[in-house]
């Protein structure tokens, strides 16, 4: 009997010693089989590799993911680990949905700047990859139009870019000189087009204070950007907001556009479709340097999570180069470190997408790091669409500034 | 003269059929496009959209999109969820709303007219305006299950069913219909000693086939086709998601158009079967209510 009691007691101790605390993880990739498979693999490796934590994944469709998070925050039902789109993170941190992520400095050393989300001087989120936008064209197009090949060190100037578009248009070989992807809406507009504004010298908000958009979005530089932007459509150089999504997907591949402003996620499909001489060129320099958007999806920890150390343990585990490389090979995005890039098929030295890593490293500028970005981004999107459709540039930008400033004021400056 | 009249009648008939055929084709085009597109690879699908080929099963035709769609999303689970939620909600809705309407029309109680006005006034309140308060409420409601009392209804079927059982439109449909039934029947039943519930069950409901069909059809379409926002915010668990939330699985960075069309075709099947079974009632319900589902 004594032996039996001891056995039960020891068994109980053993059970406690091996019990893992479950951490829920919400992810935006439902429906993406490859992405889900890789994430499930990482989670499986993590769960079986230690005895403290067990991560359970719940995936959501990307289009409704943010709404699900906000609803869960209202209902007090947030998971422990969540993933968050880089520019949205400050808003969630400010709103109290997230807490700082206690990852070790060594775990994020050497990562692309934009893959580490910081707010209030603390790390809140870390990404396994980044995304970059480039100017797609063909070598044969440049040869045919007699254009030089721009480089990171020597990108096209505003005049050169305008001349390239005009030359493509007058050649008569294309439906449009440039495909900007106007068929895509939402975050694509600030992500892809605000770098043009920044290259002109403007911005969505004044980053020195984050308390106003005055001067940044309606100053001289912004007006010059707005006039240039409108001319792209009035001069018939680019398709406008009525562009068919199907044209966006297949127009460049089929040779109907000379240039396309598109992300690295579309590059593999372009090459696979037989565009053998595709070139991924750096953003033009419109006077204030060349910039492209940055910061993609990142892991963070919710404010209600009782085990941030467990969340950090998982994130640090997921940041291993082999997993960054696996994600990159699987879904085509840019790995966060050079070491991981070297392990990939596409981003390694000499790989077909190697230019994107260099672009991300050299030209990336994160979108305004402020909780107000979520609203400002929508205002910016509408303003650009309106200008593309012929609205007065100065009036539209002034109205956008008023709307952004009113939102900042209504939210008490968003903590800045 | 008679010959001319016959010719005219024939011409009118041909013209009428031609117009009707044209209208039928216009309405059938989206369905045909959806089904045909579900059989084509994305590249071909996008190329064909600019021509009549979009409506023809030509080129590289296969069922690959269906296979891929099943791999991408648990379609069977989503469809079962939607069908289950729809059947339970509609069944409870017609039972409770008809009972409420019965009380509003036949029973006399103080505040009846005011209560009916309040119920009908909710018709003008968009769901979006009450979604957040409702979310806060259901996230804290108790439930007595096999394991005792649980708190919070999130990630369950009941949270997708209970808030939708009673709605003003269904109550209104029954109220309007009950008002037109002969009062003498109810008074005779009451005079013979029937209870109110017996009058409802044995006299009123057996005469209410048309309004029952209308209510079932309108409510079913709403529950099956339009449940997006609510499940999006109250169901985080994939096992309880309905078909409309499942649509999002196909909108990745590059939309899987062919698979999306396959998914839409599959989830349309129950609606089409439902329509074919209740075709006559469907047409009668639209004609009688002037409301489109």
XYZ file of C-alpha atoms in Angstrom:
709
model
C 0.000 0.000 0.000
C 2.815 2.349 0.923
C 4.467 1.471 -2.393
C 1.253 2.274 -4.241
C 0.889 5.672 -2.554
C 4.507 6.523 -3.337
C 4.005 5.515 -6.944
C 0.929 7.709 -7.296
C 2.705 10.631 -5.612
C 5.767 10.279 -7.848
C 3.576 9.937 -10.893
C 1.831 13.155 -9.954
C 5.135 14.967 -9.559
C 6.311 13.669 -12.920
C 3.107 14.858 -14.557
C 3.506 18.335 -13.102
C 7.160 18.447 -14.114
C 6.365 17.672 -17.748
C 3.151 19.687 -18.093
C 3.424 22.439 -20.688
C 1.619 25.740 -20.352
C -0.466 26.351 -23.469
C 0.031 29.606 -25.329
C -2.452 30.459 -28.053
C -1.126 32.065 -31.214
C -3.326 33.915 -33.691
C -2.034 34.135 -37.212
C -3.233 35.951 -40.320
C -2.427 33.228 -42.857
C -5.571 31.066 -43.063
C -5.921 29.716 -46.565
C -2.221 29.958 -47.314
C -1.303 26.292 -47.229
C 2.447 26.734 -47.614
C 2.664 29.396 -44.933
C 0.500 27.386 -42.553
C 2.557 24.253 -43.133
C 5.814 26.044 -42.296
C 4.353 27.716 -39.213
C 2.886 24.418 -38.033
C 6.330 22.858 -38.481
C 7.979 25.555 -36.350
C 5.314 25.190 -33.681
C 5.685 21.411 -33.694
C 9.477 21.686 -33.355
C 9.079 24.204 -30.525
C 6.509 22.158 -28.655
C 8.531 18.982 -28.831
C 11.880 20.666 -28.127
C 11.173 21.899 -24.610
C 8.843 21.118 -21.749
C 7.677 24.545 -20.535
C 5.411 25.822 -23.286
C 3.006 24.484 -25.843
C 1.878 26.787 -28.650
C -1.526 26.257 -30.276
C -2.171 28.064 -33.587
C -5.468 29.552 -34.731
C -5.330 31.012 -38.230
C -7.537 33.767 -39.631
C -8.141 35.076 -43.128
C -5.835 38.058 -43.627
C -8.566 40.385 -44.850
C -10.523 40.171 -41.596
C -7.679 39.507 -39.173
C -7.401 43.024 -37.743
C -11.154 43.182 -37.135
C -10.959 39.873 -35.282
C -8.178 41.212 -33.055
C -10.037 44.418 -32.240
C -13.213 42.465 -31.463
C -11.280 40.040 -29.276
C -9.639 42.919 -27.424
C -13.084 44.378 -26.711
C -14.378 41.040 -25.512
C -11.269 40.364 -23.413
C -10.497 37.321 -25.500
C -7.052 38.057 -26.960
C -4.587 35.198 -27.419
C -1.128 35.215 -25.860
C 0.873 35.528 -29.081
C -0.441 37.414 -32.061
C 0.938 38.580 -35.333
C 0.569 42.153 -36.380
C 1.222 44.126 -39.536
C 4.265 46.331 -38.859
C 2.659 49.765 -39.328
C -0.383 48.770 -37.258
C 1.689 47.703 -34.226
C 2.007 51.196 -32.636
C -1.777 51.522 -32.704
C -2.298 48.207 -30.949
C 0.433 48.988 -28.423
C -1.058 52.425 -27.739
C -4.583 50.980 -27.491
C -3.384 48.523 -24.862
C -3.756 45.380 -26.967
C -0.036 44.557 -26.764
C 2.781 44.582 -24.242
C 6.537 44.755 -24.921
C 8.043 41.548 -26.238
C 10.915 40.512 -23.952
C 13.193 39.016 -26.617
C 16.936 38.952 -26.053
C 18.930 41.535 -27.999
C 21.061 38.752 -29.424
C 17.981 37.186 -31.025
C 17.337 40.240 -33.217
C 20.916 41.222 -33.890
C 21.618 41.528 -37.584
C 17.946 41.629 -38.553
C 16.755 44.088 -41.168
C 15.729 47.242 -39.287
C 12.167 47.162 -40.546
C 11.576 43.649 -39.204
C 11.844 44.840 -35.594
C 8.824 46.815 -34.401
C 9.622 49.411 -31.755
C 7.272 51.714 -29.894
C 8.098 53.972 -26.984
C 11.703 52.791 -27.059
C 10.767 49.145 -26.560
C 10.548 46.150 -28.862
C 6.936 45.109 -29.359
C 7.145 42.847 -32.370
C 9.616 40.969 -34.542
C 9.117 39.714 -38.079
C 10.491 36.694 -39.837
C 10.563 38.459 -43.175
C 10.153 41.773 -44.938
C 8.677 42.795 -48.237
C 10.060 45.200 -50.821
C 8.737 46.970 -53.872
C 10.708 47.425 -57.067
C 10.242 48.845 -60.526
C 9.673 45.805 -62.720
C 10.774 45.916 -66.306
C 12.546 43.797 -68.900
C 16.116 44.166 -70.100
C 14.721 44.000 -73.631
C 12.430 46.943 -72.828
C 15.329 49.091 -71.649
C 17.322 48.122 -74.761
C 14.425 48.806 -77.084
C 13.710 52.208 -75.521
C 17.402 53.098 -75.260
C 17.345 53.569 -71.481
C 20.211 53.082 -69.054
C 19.862 50.541 -66.276
C 19.497 52.337 -62.938
C 21.328 50.948 -59.898
C 21.077 51.327 -56.124
C 23.965 53.770 -56.192
C 22.731 55.566 -59.254
C 18.930 55.333 -59.494
C 16.897 57.197 -62.076
C 16.245 60.846 -61.313
C 12.792 62.376 -61.658
C 13.645 63.639 -65.146
C 15.024 60.281 -66.206
C 11.985 58.445 -64.896
C 9.565 60.826 -66.576
C 11.512 60.534 -69.827
C 11.472 56.734 -69.579
C 7.691 56.741 -69.183
C 7.216 59.188 -72.035
C 9.489 57.146 -74.295
C 7.574 53.975 -73.486
C 4.292 55.706 -74.240
C 5.380 57.167 -77.549
C 6.819 53.824 -78.659
C 3.227 52.634 -79.047
C 4.173 49.142 -77.943
C 2.317 49.202 -74.653
C -1.193 49.830 -73.373
C 0.379 51.948 -70.628
C 3.934 52.884 -69.763
C 3.565 52.182 -66.044
C 1.371 49.894 -63.975
C 1.135 51.236 -60.433
C -1.315 48.614 -59.256
C -4.188 51.032 -58.788
C -6.547 48.045 -58.820
C -5.232 47.136 -55.380
C -6.656 49.194 -52.571
C -6.187 49.495 -48.810
C -2.680 49.333 -47.402
C -1.133 49.069 -50.858
C -1.570 52.823 -51.387
C 0.427 54.088 -48.379
C 2.865 51.188 -48.564
C 3.650 51.557 -52.235
C 3.035 55.240 -52.970
C 4.005 57.172 -49.835
C 7.689 56.478 -50.670
C 7.187 58.560 -53.833
C 5.928 61.405 -51.660
C 8.845 60.943 -49.263
C 11.279 60.963 -52.164
C 9.821 64.326 -53.184
C 10.478 65.549 -49.621
C 7.004 65.232 -48.133
C 5.408 62.646 -45.871
C 2.042 61.451 -44.558
C 2.650 63.189 -41.214
C 5.380 65.344 -39.717
C 7.676 62.724 -38.191
C 9.480 65.249 -35.984
C 6.433 65.502 -33.711
C 3.802 63.104 -35.098
C 1.278 65.713 -33.992
C 0.325 67.125 -37.377
C 0.389 66.495 -41.093
C 0.612 70.217 -41.797
C 3.516 70.993 -44.070
C 4.370 67.340 -44.617
C 1.326 66.383 -46.662
C 0.453 69.775 -48.129
C 3.780 71.610 -48.327
C 5.614 72.485 -51.528
C 7.168 69.038 -51.850
C 3.814 67.332 -51.374
C 2.201 69.636 -53.937
C 4.936 68.823 -56.437
C 4.359 65.137 -55.763
C 0.592 65.577 -56.168
C 0.949 67.338 -59.527
C 3.348 64.653 -60.770
C 1.038 61.918 -59.510
C -2.004 63.383 -61.247
C -0.090 63.802 -64.476
C 0.604 60.067 -64.593
C -3.097 59.529 -65.156
C -4.119 62.617 -67.101
C -1.235 62.034 -69.536
C -2.283 58.425 -69.996
C 0.975 57.044 -68.646
C -0.654 54.748 -66.091
C -4.080 53.100 -65.687
C -6.180 54.738 -62.970
C -8.390 53.557 -60.166
C -10.688 51.685 -62.532
C -7.918 49.249 -63.431
C -9.132 45.670 -63.666
C -7.463 43.458 -61.017
C -6.900 40.900 -63.737
C -4.803 43.437 -65.642
C -2.786 44.094 -62.532
C -2.057 40.399 -62.200
C -1.203 39.663 -65.797
C -0.600 42.970 -67.638
C 3.154 43.213 -67.157
C 3.698 39.512 -67.793
C 1.784 39.790 -71.051
C 3.862 42.788 -72.132
C 1.048 45.350 -71.970
C 2.946 47.560 -69.511
C 6.568 48.639 -69.965
C 7.098 49.097 -66.220
C 5.268 47.882 -63.143
C 5.553 49.013 -59.531
C 5.146 45.740 -57.696
C 6.271 43.783 -54.651
C 8.744 40.948 -54.329
C 5.843 38.548 -53.703
C 4.919 38.827 -57.387
C 8.475 38.364 -58.681
C 8.560 34.570 -58.582
C 5.284 34.351 -60.519
C 6.680 36.795 -63.073
C 9.787 34.681 -63.598
C 7.786 31.460 -63.612
C 5.505 32.938 -66.282
C 8.474 33.113 -68.627
C 9.685 36.699 -68.260
C 13.307 35.562 -68.464
C 14.887 39.004 -68.739
C 12.917 40.576 -65.882
C 14.704 43.347 -63.989
C 13.832 44.593 -60.520
C 15.001 48.181 -60.418
C 15.384 50.504 -57.422
C 12.913 53.283 -56.752
C 13.722 56.500 -58.617
C 15.170 59.412 -56.655
C 12.774 62.350 -56.926
C 15.146 64.674 -55.116
C 15.128 63.517 -51.523
C 16.626 60.054 -51.938
C 15.133 56.750 -53.072
C 12.791 55.055 -50.663
C 10.502 52.048 -50.613
C 8.005 50.876 -48.007
C 8.994 48.454 -45.288
C 7.793 46.387 -42.340
C 5.637 43.354 -42.842
C 3.856 40.953 -40.473
C 5.525 40.432 -37.112
C 4.980 38.421 -33.931
C 4.106 40.177 -30.675
C 2.552 39.425 -27.332
C -0.892 40.556 -26.203
C -1.394 42.761 -23.162
C -3.464 40.084 -21.447
C -0.921 37.302 -21.898
C 0.212 36.028 -18.522
C 3.344 34.445 -19.913
C 5.254 36.984 -22.035
C 8.431 35.018 -21.360
C 6.811 32.008 -23.027
C 5.805 34.121 -26.017
C 9.349 35.473 -26.249
C 10.753 31.945 -26.063
C 8.617 30.959 -29.045
C 9.508 34.050 -31.065
C 13.232 33.581 -30.417
C 12.893 29.950 -31.463
C 11.087 30.956 -34.669
C 13.802 33.487 -35.531
C 16.326 30.793 -36.382
C 17.800 31.290 -39.833
C 16.590 27.907 -41.045
C 12.990 28.937 -40.382
C 13.453 32.378 -41.939
C 14.859 30.642 -45.005
C 12.019 28.110 -45.047
C 9.428 30.900 -44.992
C 11.239 32.734 -47.744
C 11.499 29.659 -49.945
C 7.880 28.856 -49.237
C 6.128 32.181 -49.716
C 8.732 34.243 -51.524
C 9.244 37.021 -48.974
C 12.584 38.495 -47.965
C 14.269 36.776 -45.007
C 15.136 39.069 -42.096
C 18.860 38.276 -42.009
C 21.701 38.007 -44.509
C 22.554 34.557 -43.157
C 19.045 33.324 -43.835
C 19.021 34.985 -47.263
C 22.174 33.044 -48.128
C 20.331 29.822 -47.288
C 17.450 30.532 -49.676
C 17.105 29.609 -53.306
C 16.003 33.021 -54.522
C 17.676 35.593 -52.258
C 21.116 34.003 -52.031
C 23.982 35.688 -53.882
C 23.292 35.261 -57.581
C 19.688 34.234 -56.928
C 16.983 35.716 -59.147
C 15.500 37.848 -56.352
C 18.760 38.923 -54.712
C 18.124 42.588 -55.695
C 15.136 42.717 -53.365
C 17.244 42.014 -50.280
C 19.575 44.835 -51.269
C 16.577 47.128 -51.905
C 15.106 46.328 -48.529
C 18.457 46.855 -46.843
C 19.281 50.116 -48.611
C 16.033 51.927 -49.406
C 13.471 50.728 -46.860
C 11.700 53.351 -44.795
C 9.048 52.269 -42.323
C 5.695 53.966 -42.516
C 5.083 56.621 -39.839
C 5.570 54.969 -36.440
C 2.485 56.314 -34.731
C -0.851 54.938 -33.524
C -2.494 57.503 -35.772
C -1.075 55.822 -38.855
C -4.114 53.543 -39.105
C -6.375 56.523 -39.783
C -3.804 58.593 -41.670
C -3.223 55.697 -44.063
C -6.892 55.591 -45.041
C -6.999 59.365 -45.506
C -3.852 59.207 -47.639
C -5.339 56.431 -49.751
C -8.483 58.415 -50.449
C -6.544 61.570 -51.261
C -4.345 59.758 -53.784
C -7.322 58.092 -55.414
C -9.141 61.432 -55.633
C -6.123 63.165 -57.173
C -5.716 60.323 -59.638
C -9.367 60.864 -60.580
C -8.798 64.557 -61.256
C -9.446 66.307 -57.926
C -7.634 69.572 -57.270
C -4.258 68.685 -55.776
C -3.901 71.506 -53.235
C -7.498 71.297 -52.019
C -7.355 67.528 -51.669
C -4.110 67.533 -49.731
C -5.324 70.361 -47.479
C -8.488 68.393 -46.741
C -6.423 65.299 -45.984
C -4.244 67.281 -43.579
C -7.328 68.625 -41.809
C -8.747 65.148 -41.422
C -5.507 63.645 -40.110
C -4.941 66.533 -37.700
C -8.506 66.299 -36.417
C -8.016 62.614 -35.692
C -4.712 63.238 -33.891
C -6.342 65.952 -31.810
C -9.389 63.801 -31.040
C -7.053 61.130 -29.696
C -5.014 63.471 -27.551
C -1.945 63.295 -29.756
C -1.829 59.491 -29.571
C 0.640 59.616 -26.713
C 3.351 61.560 -28.561
C -58.324 38.382 -91.222
C -58.155 35.406 -88.898
C -54.859 34.380 -90.558
C -53.360 37.806 -89.923
C -54.387 37.628 -86.273
C -52.763 34.208 -85.906
C -49.572 35.511 -87.479
C -49.589 38.470 -85.135
C -50.155 36.191 -82.176
C -47.284 33.987 -83.306
C -45.018 36.982 -83.751
C -45.920 38.272 -80.308
C -45.183 34.860 -78.840
C -41.793 34.675 -80.541
C -40.945 38.223 -79.442
C -42.026 37.492 -75.904
C -39.916 34.335 -75.747
C -36.950 36.118 -77.283
C -37.122 38.890 -74.685
C -37.627 36.427 -71.839
C -34.726 34.303 -73.084
C -32.522 37.384 -73.250
C -33.469 38.420 -69.722
C -32.928 34.866 -68.480
C -29.489 34.824 -70.082
C -28.547 38.123 -68.450
C -29.493 36.744 -65.052
C -27.806 33.400 -65.756
C -24.506 34.962 -66.903
C -22.994 35.438 -63.409
C -23.812 31.854 -62.484
C -22.474 30.506 -65.763
C -19.353 32.652 -65.416
C -18.789 31.373 -61.878
C -19.173 27.718 -62.807
C -17.136 27.929 -66.014
C -14.372 29.946 -64.313
C -14.129 27.363 -61.551
C -12.893 24.914 -64.181
C -10.067 27.082 -65.556
C -6.541 27.823 -64.313
C -6.053 31.399 -63.068
C -3.986 32.599 -66.021
C -6.565 31.436 -68.544
C -9.451 32.649 -66.401
C -8.019 36.178 -66.317
C -7.276 36.180 -70.035
C -10.794 34.996 -70.894
C -12.576 37.685 -68.876
C -12.255 40.152 -71.739
C -14.150 37.973 -74.206
C -17.108 35.630 -74.548
C -14.726 32.775 -73.803
C -15.378 33.616 -70.152
C -18.768 31.901 -70.519
C -17.563 28.911 -72.485
C -15.917 25.730 -71.198
C -12.968 26.014 -73.570
C -9.222 25.735 -73.084
C -7.580 23.956 -70.189
C -10.645 22.603 -68.342
C -10.286 20.521 -65.181
C -11.486 20.030 -61.613
C -8.101 21.078 -60.196
C -9.536 24.220 -58.614
C -12.007 22.137 -56.625
C -9.255 19.873 -55.335
C -7.125 22.891 -54.422
C -10.050 24.659 -52.777
C -10.647 21.671 -50.513
C -6.945 21.681 -49.621
C -6.991 25.392 -48.839
C -10.044 25.547 -46.595
C -12.174 23.078 -44.611
C -15.112 23.650 -46.932
C -17.186 20.746 -45.670
C -16.914 21.995 -42.098
C -17.844 25.558 -43.095
C -20.869 24.359 -45.079
C -22.068 22.095 -42.275
C -21.690 24.958 -39.815
C -23.714 27.313 -42.011
C -26.390 24.744 -42.749
C -26.690 23.794 -39.057
C -26.863 27.415 -37.893
C -29.384 28.220 -40.619
C -31.692 25.281 -39.893
C -31.717 25.801 -36.125
C -32.118 29.574 -36.344
C -34.874 29.440 -38.935
C -36.784 26.720 -37.077
C -36.674 28.622 -33.809
C -37.347 31.907 -35.554
C -40.596 30.864 -37.222
C -41.779 29.230 -34.013
C -41.073 32.168 -31.725
C -41.865 34.987 -34.152
C -45.192 33.411 -35.088
C -46.048 33.022 -31.397
C -45.170 36.664 -30.815
C -47.250 37.720 -33.806
C -50.149 35.616 -32.560
C -50.023 37.424 -29.235
C -49.840 40.789 -30.964
C -52.830 40.097 -33.221
C -55.250 37.967 -31.203
C -54.546 38.469 -27.514
C -55.427 41.597 -25.617
C -52.873 42.860 -23.125
C -51.839 46.259 -21.932
C -49.064 47.894 -23.915
C -49.572 45.574 -26.864
C -49.591 48.250 -29.557
C -46.633 50.040 -28.016
C -44.685 46.780 -27.818
C -45.419 46.017 -31.462
C -44.306 49.515 -32.454
C -41.049 49.070 -30.574
C -40.419 45.696 -32.224
C -41.108 47.124 -35.674
C -38.976 50.177 -34.981
C -35.929 47.907 -34.700
C -36.254 47.385 -38.462
C -34.510 50.712 -39.010
C -31.532 49.971 -36.755
C -28.548 48.684 -38.757
C -26.879 45.684 -37.182
C -23.479 47.393 -37.324
C -24.631 49.924 -34.723
C -25.379 47.255 -32.129
C -22.618 44.810 -32.998
C -20.142 46.012 -30.371
C -22.578 46.209 -27.428
C -23.930 42.808 -28.432
C -20.388 41.445 -28.569
C -19.677 42.728 -25.054
C -22.901 41.162 -23.848
C -22.457 37.693 -25.352
C -18.845 37.553 -24.220
C -20.069 37.680 -20.609
C -23.284 35.640 -20.750
C -23.542 32.449 -18.704
C -24.422 29.065 -20.137
C -25.328 25.916 -18.293
C -23.706 22.985 -20.009
C -22.790 19.427 -19.106
C -19.729 20.712 -17.251
C -21.706 23.202 -15.200
C -21.936 26.960 -15.664
C -19.690 28.479 -18.316
C -19.168 32.192 -18.864
C -19.027 33.694 -22.312
C -20.595 32.488 -25.508
C -17.726 33.185 -27.885
C -16.637 30.385 -30.234
C -19.924 28.495 -30.067
C -22.883 27.769 -32.313
C -25.308 29.379 -29.878
C -23.643 32.772 -30.274
C -24.366 32.538 -34.004
C -27.953 31.398 -33.441
C -29.578 33.074 -30.456
C -29.140 36.760 -31.453
C -30.791 36.041 -34.823
C -33.811 34.060 -33.722
C -36.163 36.989 -33.307
C -36.240 39.751 -35.892
C -38.778 42.428 -36.644
C -39.284 41.486 -40.284
C -40.372 37.932 -39.482
C -42.689 39.144 -36.716
C -44.096 41.731 -39.110
C -44.757 39.124 -41.823
C -46.704 36.931 -39.406
C -48.601 39.895 -37.935
C -49.726 41.043 -41.374
C -50.790 37.551 -42.382
C -52.605 36.764 -39.131
C -54.572 40.010 -39.403
C -56.064 38.779 -42.680
C -57.218 35.409 -41.326
C -60.958 35.226 -40.609
C -61.546 36.222 -36.980
C -64.589 33.957 -36.865
C -62.400 30.862 -36.907
C -60.457 31.979 -33.850
C -63.590 33.110 -32.018
C -65.317 29.803 -32.797
C -62.349 27.813 -31.498
C -62.230 29.900 -28.341
C -66.010 29.464 -27.876
C -65.513 25.702 -28.118
C -63.072 25.904 -25.213
C -59.732 25.795 -27.046
C -56.798 27.342 -25.203
C -54.789 30.113 -26.875
C -51.995 27.670 -27.654
C -54.470 25.208 -29.159
C -55.870 27.980 -31.342
C -52.350 28.829 -32.441
C -51.331 25.241 -33.132
C -54.543 23.755 -34.536
C -56.234 26.695 -36.241
C -53.837 29.491 -37.119
C -50.640 27.671 -38.077
C -52.327 25.102 -40.371
C -53.683 28.077 -42.335
C -50.340 29.868 -42.427
C -48.484 27.858 -45.059
C -47.793 30.814 -47.395
C -46.388 33.128 -44.723
C -44.440 30.260 -43.193
C -42.802 29.598 -46.562
C -42.039 33.279 -47.001
C -40.511 33.578 -43.550
C -38.451 30.401 -43.963
C -37.116 31.477 -47.350
C -36.187 35.027 -46.383
C -34.651 34.003 -43.097
C -32.746 31.076 -44.581
C -31.178 33.217 -47.282
C -30.181 35.808 -44.706
C -28.648 33.247 -42.374
C -26.820 31.297 -45.083
C -25.722 34.098 -47.382
C -25.206 37.135 -45.207
C -23.599 35.972 -41.983
C -20.184 37.651 -42.119
C -19.619 40.472 -39.626
C -21.138 38.774 -36.616
C -19.304 35.424 -36.862
C -16.163 37.344 -37.728
C -16.128 39.014 -34.319
C -17.567 36.264 -32.133
C -15.991 33.149 -33.622
C -12.213 32.893 -33.587
C -12.245 29.123 -33.660
C -12.007 27.692 -37.179
C -14.222 24.747 -36.267
C -17.226 27.054 -35.838
C -16.740 29.392 -38.815
C -19.477 29.736 -41.458
C -19.042 29.843 -45.233
C -18.911 33.611 -45.637
C -15.923 33.961 -43.318
C -14.347 31.101 -45.276
C -14.346 33.287 -48.396
C -11.388 35.154 -46.938
C -9.219 32.042 -47.248
C -9.017 32.642 -50.995
C -7.948 36.286 -50.860
C -4.194 36.055 -50.462
C -1.613 38.503 -51.820
C -2.387 36.988 -55.188
C -6.047 36.032 -55.253
C -6.718 32.391 -56.148
C -9.502 33.274 -58.585
C -10.183 29.769 -59.896
C -10.344 28.274 -56.423
C -12.516 31.154 -55.278
C -14.987 30.408 -58.084
C -14.913 26.719 -57.152
C -15.672 27.622 -53.540
C -18.516 29.909 -54.569
C -19.941 27.204 -56.813
C -19.830 24.667 -53.987
C -21.445 26.898 -51.401
C -24.135 27.880 -53.909
C -25.285 24.288 -54.281
C -27.384 24.184 -51.074
C -29.034 27.483 -52.039
C -29.832 26.221 -55.536
C -31.235 22.946 -54.165
C -33.258 24.925 -51.621
C -34.568 27.136 -54.416
C -35.503 24.250 -56.688
C -37.408 22.527 -53.887
C -39.291 25.646 -52.852
C -39.461 27.297 -56.281
C -43.181 28.030 -56.254
C -43.205 29.261 -52.683
C -40.123 31.350 -53.446
C -41.796 33.213 -56.302
C -45.008 33.608 -54.316
C -43.087 34.967 -51.334
C -41.310 37.612 -53.378
C -44.567 38.536 -55.095
C -46.397 38.816 -51.791
C -43.786 40.715 -49.809
C -42.086 42.714 -52.484
C -38.860 41.823 -50.714
C -35.918 40.241 -52.425
C -33.763 37.777 -50.518
